[in-house]
PDB file of C-alpha atoms in Angstrom:
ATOM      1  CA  UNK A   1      25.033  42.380 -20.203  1.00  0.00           C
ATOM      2  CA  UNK A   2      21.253  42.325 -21.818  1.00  0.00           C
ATOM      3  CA  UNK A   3      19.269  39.498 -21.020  1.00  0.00           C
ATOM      4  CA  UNK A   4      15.779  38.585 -19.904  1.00  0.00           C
ATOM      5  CA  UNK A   5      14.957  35.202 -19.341  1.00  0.00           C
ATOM      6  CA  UNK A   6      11.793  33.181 -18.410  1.00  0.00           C
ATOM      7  CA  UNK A   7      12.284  30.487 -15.727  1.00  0.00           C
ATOM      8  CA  UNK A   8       9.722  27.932 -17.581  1.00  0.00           C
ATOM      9  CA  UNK A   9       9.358  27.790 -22.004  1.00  0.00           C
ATOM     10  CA  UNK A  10       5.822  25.954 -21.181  1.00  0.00           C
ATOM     11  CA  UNK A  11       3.058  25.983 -19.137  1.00  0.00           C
ATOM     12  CA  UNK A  12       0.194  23.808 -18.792  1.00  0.00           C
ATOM     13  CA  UNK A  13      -3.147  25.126 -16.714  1.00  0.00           C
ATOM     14  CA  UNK A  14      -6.593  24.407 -16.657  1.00  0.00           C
ATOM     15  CA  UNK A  15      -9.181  26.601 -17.715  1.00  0.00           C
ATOM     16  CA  UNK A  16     -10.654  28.696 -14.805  1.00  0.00           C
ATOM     17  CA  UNK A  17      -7.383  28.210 -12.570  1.00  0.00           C
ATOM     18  CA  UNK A  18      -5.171  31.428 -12.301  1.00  0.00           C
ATOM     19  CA  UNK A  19      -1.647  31.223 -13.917  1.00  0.00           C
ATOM     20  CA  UNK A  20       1.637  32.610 -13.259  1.00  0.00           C
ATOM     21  CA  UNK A  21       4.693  33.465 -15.737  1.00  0.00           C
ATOM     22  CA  UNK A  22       8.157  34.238 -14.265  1.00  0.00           C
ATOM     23  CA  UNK A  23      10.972  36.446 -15.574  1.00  0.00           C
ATOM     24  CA  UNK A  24      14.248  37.018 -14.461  1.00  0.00           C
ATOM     25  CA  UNK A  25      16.151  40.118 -15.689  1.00  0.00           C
ATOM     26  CA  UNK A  26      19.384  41.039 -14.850  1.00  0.00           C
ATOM     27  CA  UNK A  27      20.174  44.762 -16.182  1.00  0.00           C
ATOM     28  CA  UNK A  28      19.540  46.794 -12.755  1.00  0.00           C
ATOM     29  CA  UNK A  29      19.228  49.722 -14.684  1.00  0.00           C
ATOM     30  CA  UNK A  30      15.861  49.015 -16.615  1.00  0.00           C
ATOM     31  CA  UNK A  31      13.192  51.332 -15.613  1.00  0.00           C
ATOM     32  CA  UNK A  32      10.331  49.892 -17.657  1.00  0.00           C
ATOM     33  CA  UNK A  33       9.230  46.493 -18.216  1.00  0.00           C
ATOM     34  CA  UNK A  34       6.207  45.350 -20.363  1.00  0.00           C
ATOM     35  CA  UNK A  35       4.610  41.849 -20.726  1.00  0.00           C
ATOM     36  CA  UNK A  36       3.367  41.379 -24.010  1.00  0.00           C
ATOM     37  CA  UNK A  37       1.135  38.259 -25.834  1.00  0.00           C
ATOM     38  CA  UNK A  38       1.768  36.934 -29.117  1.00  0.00           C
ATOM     39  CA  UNK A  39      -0.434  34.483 -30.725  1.00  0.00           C
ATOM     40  CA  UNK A  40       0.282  32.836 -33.522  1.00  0.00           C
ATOM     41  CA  UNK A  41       0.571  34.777 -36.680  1.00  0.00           C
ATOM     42  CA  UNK A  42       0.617  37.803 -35.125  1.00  0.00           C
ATOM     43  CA  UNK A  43       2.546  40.659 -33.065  1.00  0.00           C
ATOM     44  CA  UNK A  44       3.155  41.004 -29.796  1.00  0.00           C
ATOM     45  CA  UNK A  45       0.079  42.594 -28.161  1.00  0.00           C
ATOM     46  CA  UNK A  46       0.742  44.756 -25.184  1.00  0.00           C
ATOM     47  CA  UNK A  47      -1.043  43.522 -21.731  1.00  0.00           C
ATOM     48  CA  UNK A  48       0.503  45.184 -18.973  1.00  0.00           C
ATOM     49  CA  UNK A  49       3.363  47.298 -17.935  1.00  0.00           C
ATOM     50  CA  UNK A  50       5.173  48.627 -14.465  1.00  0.00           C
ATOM     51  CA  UNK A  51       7.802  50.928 -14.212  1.00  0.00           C
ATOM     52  CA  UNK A  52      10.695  50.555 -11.605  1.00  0.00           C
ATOM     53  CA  UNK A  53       9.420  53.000  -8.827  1.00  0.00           C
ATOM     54  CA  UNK A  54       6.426  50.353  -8.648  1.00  0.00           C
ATOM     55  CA  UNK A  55       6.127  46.679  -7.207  1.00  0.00           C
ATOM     56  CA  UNK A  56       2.620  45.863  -8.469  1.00  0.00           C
ATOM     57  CA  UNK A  57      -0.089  47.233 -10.603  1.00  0.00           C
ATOM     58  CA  UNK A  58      -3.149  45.277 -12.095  1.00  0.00           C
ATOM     59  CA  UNK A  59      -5.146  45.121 -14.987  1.00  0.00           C
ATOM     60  CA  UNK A  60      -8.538  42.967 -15.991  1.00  0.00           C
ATOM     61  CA  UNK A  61      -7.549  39.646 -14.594  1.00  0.00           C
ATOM     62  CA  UNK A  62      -3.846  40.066 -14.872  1.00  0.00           C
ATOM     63  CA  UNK A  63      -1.528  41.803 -12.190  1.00  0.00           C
ATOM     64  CA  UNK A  64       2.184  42.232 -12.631  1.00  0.00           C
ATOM     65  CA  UNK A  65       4.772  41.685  -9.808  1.00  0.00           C
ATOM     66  CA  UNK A  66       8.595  43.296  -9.823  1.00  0.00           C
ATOM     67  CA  UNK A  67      10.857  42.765  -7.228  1.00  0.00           C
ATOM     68  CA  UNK A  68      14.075  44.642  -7.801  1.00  0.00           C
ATOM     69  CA  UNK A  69      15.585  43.016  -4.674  1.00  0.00           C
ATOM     70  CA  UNK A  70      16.290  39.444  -7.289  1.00  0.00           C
ATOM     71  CA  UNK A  71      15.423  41.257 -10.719  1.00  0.00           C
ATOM     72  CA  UNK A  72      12.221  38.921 -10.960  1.00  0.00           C
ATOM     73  CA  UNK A  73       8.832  40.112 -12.909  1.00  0.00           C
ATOM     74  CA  UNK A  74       5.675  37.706 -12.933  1.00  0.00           C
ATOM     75  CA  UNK A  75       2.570  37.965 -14.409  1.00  0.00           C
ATOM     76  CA  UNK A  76      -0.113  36.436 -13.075  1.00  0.00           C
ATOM     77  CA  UNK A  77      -3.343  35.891 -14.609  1.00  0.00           C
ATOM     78  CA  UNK A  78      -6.679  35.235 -13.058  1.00  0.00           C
ATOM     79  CA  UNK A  79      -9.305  32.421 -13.880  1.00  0.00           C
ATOM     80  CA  UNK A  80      -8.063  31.481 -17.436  1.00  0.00           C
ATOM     81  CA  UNK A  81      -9.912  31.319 -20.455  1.00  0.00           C
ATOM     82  CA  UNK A  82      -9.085  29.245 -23.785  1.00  0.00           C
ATOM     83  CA  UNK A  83      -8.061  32.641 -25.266  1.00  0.00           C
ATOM     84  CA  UNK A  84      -5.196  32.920 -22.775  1.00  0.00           C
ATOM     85  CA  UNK A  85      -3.281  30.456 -24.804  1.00  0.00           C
ATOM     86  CA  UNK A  86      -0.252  32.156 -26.470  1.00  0.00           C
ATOM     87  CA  UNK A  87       3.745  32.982 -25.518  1.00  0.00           C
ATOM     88  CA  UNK A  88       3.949  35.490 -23.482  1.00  0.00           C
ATOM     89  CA  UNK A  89       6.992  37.797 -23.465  1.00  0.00           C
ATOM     90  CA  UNK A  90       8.247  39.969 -20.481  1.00  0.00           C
ATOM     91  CA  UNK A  91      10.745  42.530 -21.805  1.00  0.00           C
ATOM     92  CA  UNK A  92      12.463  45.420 -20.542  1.00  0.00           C
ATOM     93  CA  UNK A  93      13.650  48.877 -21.285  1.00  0.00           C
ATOM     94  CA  UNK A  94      17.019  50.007 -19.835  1.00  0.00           C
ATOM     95  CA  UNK A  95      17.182  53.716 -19.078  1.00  0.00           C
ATOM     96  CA  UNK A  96      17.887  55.542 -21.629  1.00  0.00           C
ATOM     97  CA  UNK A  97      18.231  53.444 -24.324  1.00  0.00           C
ATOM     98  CA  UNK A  98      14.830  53.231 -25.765  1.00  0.00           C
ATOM     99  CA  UNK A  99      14.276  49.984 -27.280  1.00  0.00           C
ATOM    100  CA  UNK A 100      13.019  46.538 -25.580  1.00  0.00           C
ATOM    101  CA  UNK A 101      15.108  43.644 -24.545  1.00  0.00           C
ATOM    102  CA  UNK A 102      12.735  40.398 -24.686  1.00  0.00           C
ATOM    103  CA  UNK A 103      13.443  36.687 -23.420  1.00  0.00           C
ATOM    104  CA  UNK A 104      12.702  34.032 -25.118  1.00  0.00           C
ATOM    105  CA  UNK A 105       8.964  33.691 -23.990  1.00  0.00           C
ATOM    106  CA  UNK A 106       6.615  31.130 -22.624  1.00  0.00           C
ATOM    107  CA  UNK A 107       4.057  29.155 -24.268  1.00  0.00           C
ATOM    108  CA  UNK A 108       0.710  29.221 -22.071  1.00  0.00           C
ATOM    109  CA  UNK A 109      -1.583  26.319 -23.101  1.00  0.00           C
ATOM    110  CA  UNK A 110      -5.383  26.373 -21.680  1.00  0.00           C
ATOM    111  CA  UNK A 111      -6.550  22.954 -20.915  1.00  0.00           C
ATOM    112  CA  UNK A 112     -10.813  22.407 -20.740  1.00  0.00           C
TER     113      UNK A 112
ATOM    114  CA  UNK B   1      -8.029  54.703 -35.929  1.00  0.00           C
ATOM    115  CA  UNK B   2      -5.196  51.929 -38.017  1.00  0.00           C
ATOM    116  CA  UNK B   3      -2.594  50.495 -36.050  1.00  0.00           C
ATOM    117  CA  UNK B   4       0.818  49.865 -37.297  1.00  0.00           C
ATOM    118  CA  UNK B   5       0.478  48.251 -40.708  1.00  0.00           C
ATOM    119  CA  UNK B   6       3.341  46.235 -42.125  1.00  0.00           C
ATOM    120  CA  UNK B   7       3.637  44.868 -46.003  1.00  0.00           C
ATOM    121  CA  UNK B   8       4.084  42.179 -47.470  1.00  0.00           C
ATOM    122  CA  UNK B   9       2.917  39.945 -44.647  1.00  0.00           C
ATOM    123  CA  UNK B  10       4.876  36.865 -46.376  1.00  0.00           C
ATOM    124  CA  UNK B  11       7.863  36.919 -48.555  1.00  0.00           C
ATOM    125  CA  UNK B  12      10.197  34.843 -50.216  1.00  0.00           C
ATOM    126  CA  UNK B  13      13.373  35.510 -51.754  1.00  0.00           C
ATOM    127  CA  UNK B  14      16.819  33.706 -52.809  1.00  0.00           C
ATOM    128  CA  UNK B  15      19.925  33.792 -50.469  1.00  0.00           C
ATOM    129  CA  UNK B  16      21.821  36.880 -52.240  1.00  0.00           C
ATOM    130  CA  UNK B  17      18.956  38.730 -52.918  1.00  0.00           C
ATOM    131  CA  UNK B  18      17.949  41.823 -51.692  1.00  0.00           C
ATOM    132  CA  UNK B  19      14.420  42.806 -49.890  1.00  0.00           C
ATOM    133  CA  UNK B  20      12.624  45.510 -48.711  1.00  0.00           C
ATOM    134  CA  UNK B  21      10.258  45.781 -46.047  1.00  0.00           C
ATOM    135  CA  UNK B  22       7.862  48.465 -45.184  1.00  0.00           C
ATOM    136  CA  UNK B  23       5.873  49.784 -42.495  1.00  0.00           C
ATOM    137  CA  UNK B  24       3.391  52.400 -41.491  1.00  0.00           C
ATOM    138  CA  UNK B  25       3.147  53.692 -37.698  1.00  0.00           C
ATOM    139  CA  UNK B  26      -0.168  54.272 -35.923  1.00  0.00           C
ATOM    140  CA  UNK B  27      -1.323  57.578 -36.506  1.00  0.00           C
ATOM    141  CA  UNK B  28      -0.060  60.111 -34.185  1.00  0.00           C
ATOM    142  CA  UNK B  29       3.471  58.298 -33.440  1.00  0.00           C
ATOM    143  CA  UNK B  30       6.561  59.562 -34.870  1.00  0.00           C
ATOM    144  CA  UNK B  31       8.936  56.851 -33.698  1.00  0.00           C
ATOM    145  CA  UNK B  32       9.468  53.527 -35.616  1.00  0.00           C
ATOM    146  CA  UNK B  33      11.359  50.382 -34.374  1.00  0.00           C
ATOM    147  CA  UNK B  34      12.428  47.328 -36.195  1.00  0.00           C
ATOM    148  CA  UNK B  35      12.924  44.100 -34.340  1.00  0.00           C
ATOM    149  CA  UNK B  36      14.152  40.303 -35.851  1.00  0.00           C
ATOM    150  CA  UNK B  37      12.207  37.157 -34.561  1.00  0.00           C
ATOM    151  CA  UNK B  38      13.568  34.050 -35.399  1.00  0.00           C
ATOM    152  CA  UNK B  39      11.114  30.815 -34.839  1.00  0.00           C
ATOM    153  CA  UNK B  40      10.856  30.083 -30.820  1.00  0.00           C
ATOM    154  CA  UNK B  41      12.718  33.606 -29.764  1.00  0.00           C
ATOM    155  CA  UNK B  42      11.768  36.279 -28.648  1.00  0.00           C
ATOM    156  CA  UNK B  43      12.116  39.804 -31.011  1.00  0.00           C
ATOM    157  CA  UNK B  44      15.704  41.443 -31.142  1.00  0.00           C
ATOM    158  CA  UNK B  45      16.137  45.214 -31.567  1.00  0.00           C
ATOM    159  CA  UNK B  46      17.257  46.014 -34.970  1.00  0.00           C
ATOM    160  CA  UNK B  47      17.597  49.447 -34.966  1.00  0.00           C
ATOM    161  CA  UNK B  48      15.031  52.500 -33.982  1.00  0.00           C
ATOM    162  CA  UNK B  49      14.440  55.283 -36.295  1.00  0.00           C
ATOM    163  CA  UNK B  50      13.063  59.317 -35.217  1.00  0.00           C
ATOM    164  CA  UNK B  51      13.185  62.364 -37.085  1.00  0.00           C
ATOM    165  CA  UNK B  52      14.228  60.483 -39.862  1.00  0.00           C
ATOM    166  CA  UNK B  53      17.202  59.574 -38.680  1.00  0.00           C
ATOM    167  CA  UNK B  54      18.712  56.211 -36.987  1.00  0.00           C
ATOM    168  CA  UNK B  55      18.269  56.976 -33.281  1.00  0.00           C
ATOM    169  CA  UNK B  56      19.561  53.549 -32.048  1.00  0.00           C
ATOM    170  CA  UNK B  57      20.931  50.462 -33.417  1.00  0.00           C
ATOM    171  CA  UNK B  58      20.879  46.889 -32.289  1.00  0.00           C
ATOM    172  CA  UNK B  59      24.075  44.064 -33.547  1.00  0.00           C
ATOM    173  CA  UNK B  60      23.239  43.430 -36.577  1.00  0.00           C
ATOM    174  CA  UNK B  61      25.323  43.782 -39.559  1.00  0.00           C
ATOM    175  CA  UNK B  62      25.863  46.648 -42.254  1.00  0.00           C
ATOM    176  CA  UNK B  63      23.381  44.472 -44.340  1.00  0.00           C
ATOM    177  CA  UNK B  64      20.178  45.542 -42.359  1.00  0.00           C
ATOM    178  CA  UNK B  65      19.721  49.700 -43.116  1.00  0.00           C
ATOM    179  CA  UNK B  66      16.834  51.305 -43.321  1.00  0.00           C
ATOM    180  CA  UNK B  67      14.683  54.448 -43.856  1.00  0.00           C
ATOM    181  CA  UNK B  68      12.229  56.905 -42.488  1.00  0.00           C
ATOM    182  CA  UNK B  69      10.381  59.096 -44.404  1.00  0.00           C
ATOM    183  CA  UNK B  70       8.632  62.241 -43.271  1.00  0.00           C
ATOM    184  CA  UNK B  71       5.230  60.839 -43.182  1.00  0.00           C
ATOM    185  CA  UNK B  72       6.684  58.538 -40.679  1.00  0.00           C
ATOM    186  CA  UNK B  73       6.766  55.405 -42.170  1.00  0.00           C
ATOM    187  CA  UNK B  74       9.667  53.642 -42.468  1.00  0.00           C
ATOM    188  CA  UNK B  75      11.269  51.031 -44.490  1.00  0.00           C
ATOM    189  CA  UNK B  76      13.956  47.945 -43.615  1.00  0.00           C
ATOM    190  CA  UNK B  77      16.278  46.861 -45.680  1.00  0.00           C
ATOM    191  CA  UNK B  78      18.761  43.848 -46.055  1.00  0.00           C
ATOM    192  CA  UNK B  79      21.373  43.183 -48.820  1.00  0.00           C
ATOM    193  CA  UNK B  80      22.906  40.117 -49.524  1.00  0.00           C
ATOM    194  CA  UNK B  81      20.296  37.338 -47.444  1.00  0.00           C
ATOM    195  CA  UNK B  82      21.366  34.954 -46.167  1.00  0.00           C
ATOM    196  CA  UNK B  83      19.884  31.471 -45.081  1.00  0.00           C
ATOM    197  CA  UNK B  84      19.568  32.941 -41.043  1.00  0.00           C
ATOM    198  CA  UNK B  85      18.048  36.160 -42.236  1.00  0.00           C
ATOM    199  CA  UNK B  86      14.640  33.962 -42.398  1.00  0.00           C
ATOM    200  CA  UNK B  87      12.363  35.497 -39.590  1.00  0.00           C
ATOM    201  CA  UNK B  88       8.854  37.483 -38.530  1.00  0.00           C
ATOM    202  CA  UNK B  89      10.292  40.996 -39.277  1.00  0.00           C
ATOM    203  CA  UNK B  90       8.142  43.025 -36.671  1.00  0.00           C
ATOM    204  CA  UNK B  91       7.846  46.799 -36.785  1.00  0.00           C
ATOM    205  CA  UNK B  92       6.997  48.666 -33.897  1.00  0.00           C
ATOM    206  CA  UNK B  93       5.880  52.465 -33.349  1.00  0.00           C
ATOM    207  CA  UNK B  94       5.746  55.130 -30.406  1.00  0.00           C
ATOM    208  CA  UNK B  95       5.645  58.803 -29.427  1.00  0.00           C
ATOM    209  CA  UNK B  96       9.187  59.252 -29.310  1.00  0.00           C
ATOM    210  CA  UNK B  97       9.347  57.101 -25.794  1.00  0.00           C
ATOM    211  CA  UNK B  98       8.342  53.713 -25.212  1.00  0.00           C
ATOM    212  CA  UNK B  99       6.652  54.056 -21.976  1.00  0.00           C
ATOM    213  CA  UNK B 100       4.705  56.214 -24.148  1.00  0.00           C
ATOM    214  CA  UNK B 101       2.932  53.843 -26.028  1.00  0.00           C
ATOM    215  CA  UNK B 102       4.909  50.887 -27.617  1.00  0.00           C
ATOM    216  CA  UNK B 103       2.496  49.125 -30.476  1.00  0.00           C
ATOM    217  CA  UNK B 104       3.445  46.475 -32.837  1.00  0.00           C
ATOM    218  CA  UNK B 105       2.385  45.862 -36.023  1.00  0.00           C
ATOM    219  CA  UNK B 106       1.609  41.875 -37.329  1.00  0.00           C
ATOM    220  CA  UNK B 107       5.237  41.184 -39.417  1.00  0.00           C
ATOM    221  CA  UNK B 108       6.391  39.828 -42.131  1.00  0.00           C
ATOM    222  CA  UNK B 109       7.405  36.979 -42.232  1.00  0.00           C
ATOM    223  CA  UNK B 110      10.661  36.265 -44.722  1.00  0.00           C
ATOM    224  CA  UNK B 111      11.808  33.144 -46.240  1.00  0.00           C
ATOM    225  CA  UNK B 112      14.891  33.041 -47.602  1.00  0.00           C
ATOM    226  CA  UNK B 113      15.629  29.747 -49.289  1.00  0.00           C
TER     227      UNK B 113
END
């Protein structure tokens, strides 16, 4: 079936350290995953996305993992700021089907 | 250059009722997709309008239909609320694929009470 799930619903990290946020899928057929950021209030805001015929691809302080070995997709993100804090999403689009399947999310909280 | 706008950005309305939720896409996509967030989830696909026409649908029920008009912008509808229909309605556009540039617009959030 559909499902992406995050291993941990909260994390807890203090400001300057580097972060990571793990998601299991389990559709072997997605071909695109995005992790997204959602404050409160708002959308999800788009941060980073791989497609399947990658394993790693990096941004400004974040860098995404896949390994389609396990159907695992981490983000990690470098020297955190207070503006990190949100829930982030991982979600992924099966091929062909055109629309994103998210997990439930996890909360990142920024200590001082 | 807007991004996806959504309106209202808060609503409430009466279990029964009927509502109808609207959305315009960031200029130069032609693609519009509705998604359901309940409190502490993440979004649910609803269903994905292009060319006017439902493209895709997500399970939900007959209640949830919805629009697109030729200027793009689409609208979501649900009949009869109920209690559970309470969520951040979130519209999302694209250029026909996702991996083409997926944006979401801010939501409404709906009460139903």
């Amino acid at each position: 079936g559909e499902s992406v799930g995050l291993h941990l619903p909260t994390l807890s990290v203090q400001e300057g350290d580097n972060s990571i946020i793990n998601c299991a899928y389990s559709n072997s057929a997605s071909d695109y995953f995005i992790w997204y950021k959602q404050e409160s209030g708002k959308g999800p805001q788009f941060i980073i996305d791989i497609r399947s015929n990658m394993d790693k691809r990096q941004g400004q302080r974040v860098t995404v993992l896949l390994n389609k070995t396990v159907k695992h997709l981490s983000l990690q993100i470098a020297a955190t700021q207070p503006g990190d804090s949100a829930v982030y999403f991982c979600a992924e689009n099966i091929q062909g089907a055109q629309k994103l399947v998210f997990g439930q999310g996890t909360r990142l909280t920024i200590n001082p | 250059d807007a991004g996806v706008t959504q309106s209202p950005t808060h609503l409430i309305k009466t279990r029964g009722q009927q509502v109808t939720l609207r959305c315009s896409p960031k200029s130069g996509h032609d693609t519009v997709s509705w998604y359901q967030q309940a409190l502490g989830q993440g979004p649910q696909f609803i269903f994905q309008y292009y060319e006017e026409e439902e493209r895709q649908r997500g399970n939900f029920p007959d209640r949830f239909s919805g629009h697109q008009f030729p200027n793009y912008s689409s609208e979501l509808n649900v009949n009869a609320l109920l209690l559970g229909d309470s969520a951040l309605y979130l519209c999302a556009s694209s250029l026909d694929r996702v991996e083409r540039g997926y944006t979401f617009g801010s939501g409404t959030r709906l009460t139903v009470v």
